[in-house]
Amino acid sequence: MAYEFDYRVYRRPFRKPLLTHHGLWEVREGIVVRLTNRHGKVAYGEISPLPWFGSETLEQAVHFCSQLPTWLSESAIFSILPTLPACQFGFETVFRNLHQDIHYSELPPLRCAALLPTGEAALSSWRPLWAQGHRTFKWKIGVAPLAHERRWLESLLGQVPLGAKIRLDANGGLDELTARHWLDWCDRTHHRIEYIEQPLPPHHFPELLKLSRRYQTPIALDESIASLEQLKTYYYRGWEGVYILKAAIMGSPHRLKQFCQQHPIDGVISSVFETAIGRQAVIDLAIELQEMMPHTAHRAMGLGTAQWLPSDGLNQPNWDHFWQRLS
Ligand code: MG
């Protein structure tokens, strides 16, 4: 069977630009892909690249979509090269959505870690998120001087109720000495820091492994495992810490599922600021993966990011309307 293919590029400015060690991110751009079968049934998928994590760029994804024929076969959808991982995810998702009913499920805030603004702004931002039901918060480090960040984090820990968990995310921005300072400090907080994401850059894997064995506070790989191939590499090189799974840029969701089924890692599914279309695919996958990864059941998913983007029509499950607005 062949499917009619079309696509649209979207552009969504963040409510406030997001500051990380990778720089300031102001606009989320991606592609919505649409397939229609011969009976007129329509389905959508999303390609949301994150090139500074190693995925294809938006331009490469647009180029790929632009050279496809109007009618696609199933084999064309499933033979996209791993060099286009966000496209693999988007096309597998749209194909799956065409062949199943979508339930439009949302996760309760308790199950999602809410991303706080970087720097001191976190101190005035956690309360409304706590009131919504979030109990896990994520905060970026490695952006301001260590002494400032430590002081802000100490204030934050003094403010949030004891039941709150904090995740730190350095985005690979620390050197080994600073990472040790942070880990020493985290170990003294008696488990109030759930883990530190990617303290060192991906090519420092031996040092990351050493730190993960030396400190009690868990370390999570994120930038190191931007693709399924990298995830496998570090798994076989002995990583026993946490794995951040940015499913939308990791290629085939089917193959990711297969790997997690065979290797029940401590994985945390995480957002790359998708629209409702990509988000639904990630939530569906997260629910399936959680059954395969029992270690992960107590961890909130990295999906508490909706407050960073405008709550326009793109967050509604009214995907036909959204498509028409992009047309
Ligand atoms: Mg991260």
Short mmCIF file of C-alpha atoms and ligand atoms in Angstrom, two decimals:
data_model
loop_
_atom_site.label_atom_id
_atom_site.label_comp_id
_atom_site.label_asym_id
_atom_site.label_seq_id
_atom_site.Cartn_x
_atom_site.Cartn_y
_atom_site.Cartn_z
CA MET A 1 0.00 0.00 0.00
CA ALA A 2 1.21 3.54 -0.71
CA TYR A 3 0.53 6.61 1.44
CA GLU A 4 0.19 10.23 0.39
CA PHE A 5 2.92 12.27 2.06
CA ASP A 6 3.08 15.97 2.94
CA TYR A 7 4.98 18.08 5.48
CA ARG A 8 5.06 21.55 7.05
CA VAL A 9 7.79 23.39 8.94
CA TYR A 10 6.78 24.96 12.27
CA ARG A 11 8.43 27.67 14.35
CA ARG A 12 7.56 28.26 18.03
CA PRO A 13 9.33 30.93 20.10
CA PHE A 14 9.90 29.95 23.73
CA ARG A 15 8.01 32.07 26.28
CA LYS A 16 11.43 32.92 27.68
CA PRO A 17 14.64 31.81 25.96
CA LEU A 18 16.18 28.73 27.59
CA LEU A 19 19.77 29.18 28.79
CA THR A 20 21.99 26.09 28.94
CA HIS A 21 25.69 25.37 28.56
CA HIS A 22 24.95 24.93 24.82
CA GLY A 23 23.83 28.58 24.67
CA LEU A 24 20.55 30.48 24.50
CA TRP A 25 17.67 28.71 22.74
CA GLU A 26 14.94 31.09 21.58
CA VAL A 27 12.83 29.30 18.96
CA ARG A 28 11.87 25.62 18.61
CA GLU A 29 11.67 24.69 14.94
CA GLY A 30 10.64 21.36 13.53
CA ILE A 31 8.53 19.61 10.92
CA VAL A 32 5.08 18.07 11.04
CA VAL A 33 4.71 15.15 8.63
CA ARG A 34 1.36 13.86 7.40
CA LEU A 35 0.36 10.58 5.79
CA THR A 36 -3.02 9.87 4.22
CA ASN A 37 -4.05 6.36 3.22
CA ARG A 38 -6.18 5.48 0.18
CA HIS A 39 -9.33 5.54 2.33
CA GLY A 40 -8.69 9.16 3.36
CA LYS A 41 -7.52 8.43 6.91
CA VAL A 42 -5.00 11.07 8.02
CA ALA A 43 -2.20 10.80 10.61
CA TYR A 44 0.55 13.12 11.83
CA GLY A 45 4.09 12.73 13.13
CA GLU A 46 6.80 15.15 14.14
CA ILE A 47 10.47 15.64 13.34
CA SER A 48 12.10 17.73 16.08
CA PRO A 49 15.87 17.84 15.49
CA LEU A 50 18.41 18.86 18.14
CA PRO A 51 21.63 19.29 16.14
CA TRP A 52 23.80 20.35 19.11
CA PHE A 53 23.03 16.91 20.54
CA GLY A 54 24.16 15.23 17.34
CA SER A 55 20.90 14.80 15.43
CA GLU A 56 20.45 16.06 11.87
CA THR A 57 19.80 19.79 11.45
CA LEU A 58 16.39 21.20 10.55
CA GLU A 59 17.76 22.03 7.08
CA GLN A 60 18.87 18.42 6.53
CA ALA A 61 15.46 17.14 7.65
CA VAL A 62 13.65 19.62 5.38
CA HIS A 63 15.90 18.62 2.49
CA PHE A 64 15.11 14.94 3.13
CA CYS A 65 11.34 15.60 3.17
CA SER A 66 11.52 17.82 0.07
CA GLN A 67 13.06 15.11 -2.12
CA LEU A 68 10.49 12.41 -1.19
CA PRO A 69 7.78 11.52 -3.70
CA THR A 70 4.13 12.37 -2.96
CA TRP A 71 3.29 8.67 -2.57
CA LEU A 72 5.38 6.65 -0.13
CA SER A 73 5.60 2.90 0.36
CA GLU A 74 5.89 1.29 3.79
CA SER A 75 9.42 0.16 2.95
CA ALA A 76 10.45 3.77 2.17
CA ILE A 77 9.16 4.84 5.61
CA PHE A 78 11.13 2.15 7.42
CA SER A 79 14.38 2.46 5.45
CA ILE A 80 15.42 5.98 6.52
CA LEU A 81 19.13 6.06 7.34
CA PRO A 82 20.29 6.37 10.98
CA THR A 83 22.06 9.60 9.99
CA LEU A 84 18.55 11.13 10.09
CA PRO A 85 17.40 9.96 13.55
CA ALA A 86 14.74 12.65 14.13
CA CYS A 87 13.27 11.79 10.69
CA GLN A 88 13.27 8.07 11.58
CA PHE A 89 11.31 8.89 14.72
CA GLY A 90 8.84 11.18 12.91
CA PHE A 91 8.11 8.77 10.07
CA GLU A 92 7.73 5.69 12.28
CA THR A 93 5.39 7.70 14.49
CA VAL A 94 3.16 8.90 11.67
CA PHE A 95 2.97 5.36 10.27
CA ARG A 96 2.03 3.99 13.69
CA ASN A 97 -0.57 6.75 14.21
CA LEU A 98 -2.16 5.80 10.90
CA HIS A 99 -2.61 2.23 12.07
CA GLN A 100 -3.84 2.76 15.63
CA ASP A 101 -6.28 4.94 17.53
CA ILE A 102 -4.62 7.73 19.48
CA HIS A 103 -5.77 8.19 23.06
CA TYR A 104 -4.33 11.67 23.71
CA SER A 105 -3.16 10.76 27.18
CA GLU A 106 -1.35 13.27 29.40
CA LEU A 107 0.83 12.41 32.34
CA PRO A 108 0.04 13.75 35.83
CA PRO A 109 2.57 16.41 37.01
CA LEU A 110 3.78 14.01 39.70
CA ARG A 111 5.18 11.79 36.91
CA CYS A 112 7.01 14.67 35.17
CA ALA A 113 10.13 16.54 36.29
CA ALA A 114 9.53 20.27 35.78
CA LEU A 115 12.34 22.25 34.21
CA LEU A 116 13.13 25.36 36.27
CA PRO A 117 14.63 28.50 34.74
CA THR A 118 18.41 28.63 34.80
CA GLY A 119 20.17 30.66 37.52
CA GLU A 120 18.61 32.55 40.38
CA ALA A 121 15.23 32.71 38.61
CA ALA A 122 14.61 29.12 39.78
CA LEU A 123 14.05 30.43 43.31
CA SER A 124 10.93 32.32 42.32
CA SER A 125 9.62 29.70 39.89
CA TRP A 126 9.24 26.39 41.71
CA ARG A 127 6.16 27.26 43.83
CA PRO A 128 3.50 27.33 41.07
CA LEU A 129 4.97 24.10 39.66
CA TRP A 130 4.80 22.48 43.11
CA ALA A 131 1.18 23.71 43.40
CA GLN A 132 0.41 21.99 40.07
CA GLY A 133 1.67 18.70 41.54
CA HIS A 134 5.30 18.51 40.36
CA ARG A 135 7.61 16.95 42.96
CA THR A 136 10.77 16.62 40.85
CA PHE A 137 12.55 19.69 39.50
CA LYS A 138 15.41 20.03 37.09
CA TRP A 139 17.89 22.89 37.16
CA LYS A 140 20.73 23.69 34.75
CA ILE A 141 24.24 24.16 36.13
CA GLY A 142 27.59 24.99 34.53
CA VAL A 143 26.24 28.32 33.29
CA ALA A 144 27.21 30.80 36.08
CA PRO A 145 30.25 30.64 38.44
CA LEU A 146 30.22 27.60 40.73
CA ALA A 147 29.99 29.66 43.94
CA HIS A 148 26.86 31.48 42.67
CA GLU A 149 25.17 28.30 41.52
CA ARG A 150 25.94 26.56 44.82
CA ARG A 151 24.47 29.48 46.76
CA TRP A 152 21.29 29.52 44.65
CA LEU A 153 20.90 25.77 44.96
CA GLU A 154 21.37 25.92 48.74
CA SER A 155 18.60 28.56 48.88
CA LEU A 156 16.40 26.40 46.66
CA LEU A 157 16.90 23.34 48.87
CA GLY A 158 16.07 25.55 51.87
CA GLN A 159 12.80 26.59 50.25
CA VAL A 160 11.39 23.42 48.69
CA PRO A 161 9.62 20.89 50.95
CA LEU A 162 11.65 17.82 51.91
CA GLY A 163 9.65 15.62 49.54
CA ALA A 164 10.99 17.49 46.51
CA LYS A 165 13.75 15.99 44.40
CA ILE A 166 16.19 18.08 42.38
CA ARG A 167 17.99 16.96 39.22
CA LEU A 168 21.00 18.95 38.09
CA ASP A 169 21.92 19.17 34.42
CA ALA A 170 25.39 20.41 33.43
CA ASN A 171 24.95 19.70 29.69
CA GLY A 172 28.57 18.50 29.60
CA GLY A 173 29.78 21.91 30.75
CA LEU A 174 31.97 21.09 33.80
CA ASP A 175 35.64 20.17 34.06
CA GLU A 176 36.63 17.25 36.22
CA LEU A 177 37.56 19.34 39.25
CA THR A 178 34.25 21.26 39.20
CA ALA A 179 32.34 18.02 38.69
CA ARG A 180 34.03 16.60 41.81
CA HIS A 181 33.09 19.72 43.78
CA TRP A 182 29.46 19.31 42.74
CA LEU A 183 29.40 15.58 43.44
CA ASP A 184 31.04 16.00 46.87
CA TRP A 185 28.45 18.63 47.67
CA CYS A 186 25.54 16.52 46.35
CA ASP A 187 26.66 13.51 48.40
CA ARG A 188 26.37 15.69 51.52
CA THR A 189 22.74 16.63 50.79
CA HIS A 190 21.51 13.13 51.74
CA HIS A 191 19.86 12.15 48.47
CA ARG A 192 18.01 15.41 47.89
CA ILE A 193 19.82 15.59 44.54
CA GLU A 194 18.37 12.75 42.48
CA TYR A 195 21.22 12.79 39.93
CA ILE A 196 23.54 15.01 37.89
CA GLU A 197 23.10 14.87 34.14
CA GLN A 198 26.18 14.84 31.95
CA PRO A 199 28.69 16.65 34.19
CA LEU A 200 31.51 16.17 31.64
CA PRO A 201 31.46 16.28 27.83
CA PRO A 202 30.67 13.00 26.01
CA HIS A 203 34.30 12.29 25.01
CA HIS A 204 35.26 12.11 28.72
CA PHE A 205 33.56 8.75 29.19
CA PRO A 206 36.37 7.05 31.20
CA GLU A 207 36.29 9.98 33.67
CA LEU A 208 32.48 9.85 33.85
CA LEU A 209 32.68 6.14 34.62
CA LYS A 210 35.26 6.79 37.34
CA LEU A 211 33.11 9.52 38.93
CA SER A 212 30.00 7.33 38.79
CA ARG A 213 31.82 4.63 40.76
CA ARG A 214 33.29 7.02 43.29
CA TYR A 215 30.24 9.08 44.31
CA GLN A 216 26.87 8.08 45.76
CA THR A 217 24.92 10.68 43.79
CA PRO A 218 24.02 9.00 40.50
CA ILE A 219 25.26 10.41 37.21
CA ALA A 220 23.07 10.38 34.11
CA LEU A 221 24.34 10.24 30.53
CA ASP A 222 22.46 12.55 28.19
CA GLU A 223 24.58 14.22 25.48
CA SER A 224 26.68 11.00 25.41
CA ILE A 225 23.71 8.93 24.25
CA ALA A 226 21.97 11.09 21.67
CA SER A 227 21.44 8.09 19.37
CA LEU A 228 20.50 4.46 19.91
CA GLU A 229 23.95 3.43 18.62
CA GLN A 230 25.65 5.57 21.28
CA LEU A 231 23.30 4.21 23.95
CA LYS A 232 24.36 0.67 23.01
CA THR A 233 28.04 1.65 22.95
CA TYR A 234 28.03 3.03 26.49
CA TYR A 235 25.87 0.22 27.78
CA TYR A 236 28.43 -2.31 26.53
CA ARG A 237 31.27 -0.17 27.90
CA GLY A 238 29.81 -0.72 31.37
CA TRP A 239 27.63 2.29 32.21
CA GLU A 240 25.52 1.43 35.27
CA GLY A 241 24.14 4.91 35.97
CA VAL A 242 21.07 6.67 34.60
CA TYR A 243 20.35 6.99 30.87
CA ILE A 244 18.43 10.04 29.58
CA LEU A 245 16.42 8.94 26.56
CA LYS A 246 15.54 11.81 24.22
CA ALA A 247 13.40 9.49 22.17
CA ALA A 248 12.50 12.02 19.47
CA ILE A 249 16.14 12.24 18.32
CA MET A 250 17.18 8.64 19.00
CA GLY A 251 15.91 7.16 15.76
CA SER A 252 13.51 4.25 15.46
CA PRO A 253 11.23 4.07 18.53
CA HIS A 254 10.64 0.40 17.72
CA ARG A 255 14.36 -0.39 17.98
CA LEU A 256 14.73 1.68 21.16
CA LYS A 257 11.89 -0.33 22.69
CA GLN A 258 13.51 -3.58 21.64
CA PHE A 259 16.82 -2.59 23.25
CA CYS A 260 15.16 -1.54 26.54
CA GLN A 261 13.18 -4.77 26.63
CA GLN A 262 16.36 -6.82 26.35
CA HIS A 263 18.44 -4.54 28.61
CA PRO A 264 16.33 -3.08 31.46
CA ILE A 265 18.42 0.07 32.03
CA ASP A 266 17.69 2.91 34.47
CA GLY A 267 16.29 5.12 31.73
CA VAL A 268 14.43 8.44 31.91
CA ILE A 269 12.45 9.44 28.84
CA SER A 270 12.97 13.11 28.14
CA SER A 271 11.46 15.85 26.00
CA VAL A 272 13.18 17.88 23.29
CA PHE A 273 10.37 20.50 23.39
CA GLU A 274 8.12 18.77 20.88
CA THR A 275 4.64 19.97 19.91
CA ALA A 276 1.64 17.95 21.12
CA ILE A 277 2.17 15.57 18.18
CA GLY A 278 5.72 14.56 19.10
CA ARG A 279 4.89 14.72 22.79
CA GLN A 280 2.07 12.19 22.42
CA ALA A 281 4.43 9.77 20.67
CA VAL A 282 7.00 10.22 23.43
CA ILE A 283 4.38 9.72 26.18
CA ASP A 284 3.10 6.53 24.52
CA LEU A 285 6.65 5.23 24.30
CA ALA A 286 7.42 6.26 27.90
CA ILE A 287 4.41 4.33 29.19
CA GLU A 288 5.49 1.22 27.27
CA LEU A 289 9.14 1.56 28.29
CA GLN A 290 8.34 1.97 31.94
CA GLU A 291 6.91 -1.54 32.01
CA MET A 292 10.18 -2.81 30.51
CA MET A 293 12.47 -0.85 32.84
CA PRO A 294 11.44 -1.64 36.44
CA HIS A 295 14.38 0.42 37.85
CA THR A 296 12.76 3.47 36.38
CA ALA A 297 9.32 3.22 37.93
CA HIS A 298 10.24 5.56 40.82
CA ARG A 299 11.66 8.26 38.56
CA ALA A 300 9.67 11.15 37.12
CA MET A 301 9.94 11.45 33.34
CA GLY A 302 11.78 14.37 31.82
CA LEU A 303 8.60 15.70 30.26
CA GLY A 304 7.71 18.70 32.46
CA THR A 305 8.57 21.28 29.81
CA ALA A 306 5.16 22.42 28.50
CA GLN A 307 5.35 25.68 30.49
CA TRP A 308 8.30 26.78 28.34
CA LEU A 309 6.26 27.07 25.15
CA PRO A 310 3.13 29.13 24.47
CA SER A 311 -0.10 27.24 25.12
CA ASP A 312 -1.38 27.98 21.61
CA GLY A 313 -3.29 25.52 19.46
CA LEU A 314 -0.17 23.42 19.05
CA ASN A 315 -0.59 22.03 22.54
CA GLN A 316 -4.12 20.84 21.81
CA PRO A 317 -4.83 17.44 20.34
CA ASN A 318 -6.60 19.23 17.49
CA TRP A 319 -3.98 18.30 14.99
CA ASP A 320 -5.95 18.93 11.77
CA HIS A 321 -6.52 22.51 12.88
CA PHE A 322 -2.82 22.88 13.71
CA TRP A 323 -1.90 21.56 10.25
CA GLN A 324 -4.18 24.05 8.55
CA ARG A 325 -2.59 26.91 10.46
CA LEU A 326 0.81 25.84 9.18
CA SER A 327 -0.41 25.59 5.59
MG MG B 1 20.32 16.99 29.89
#
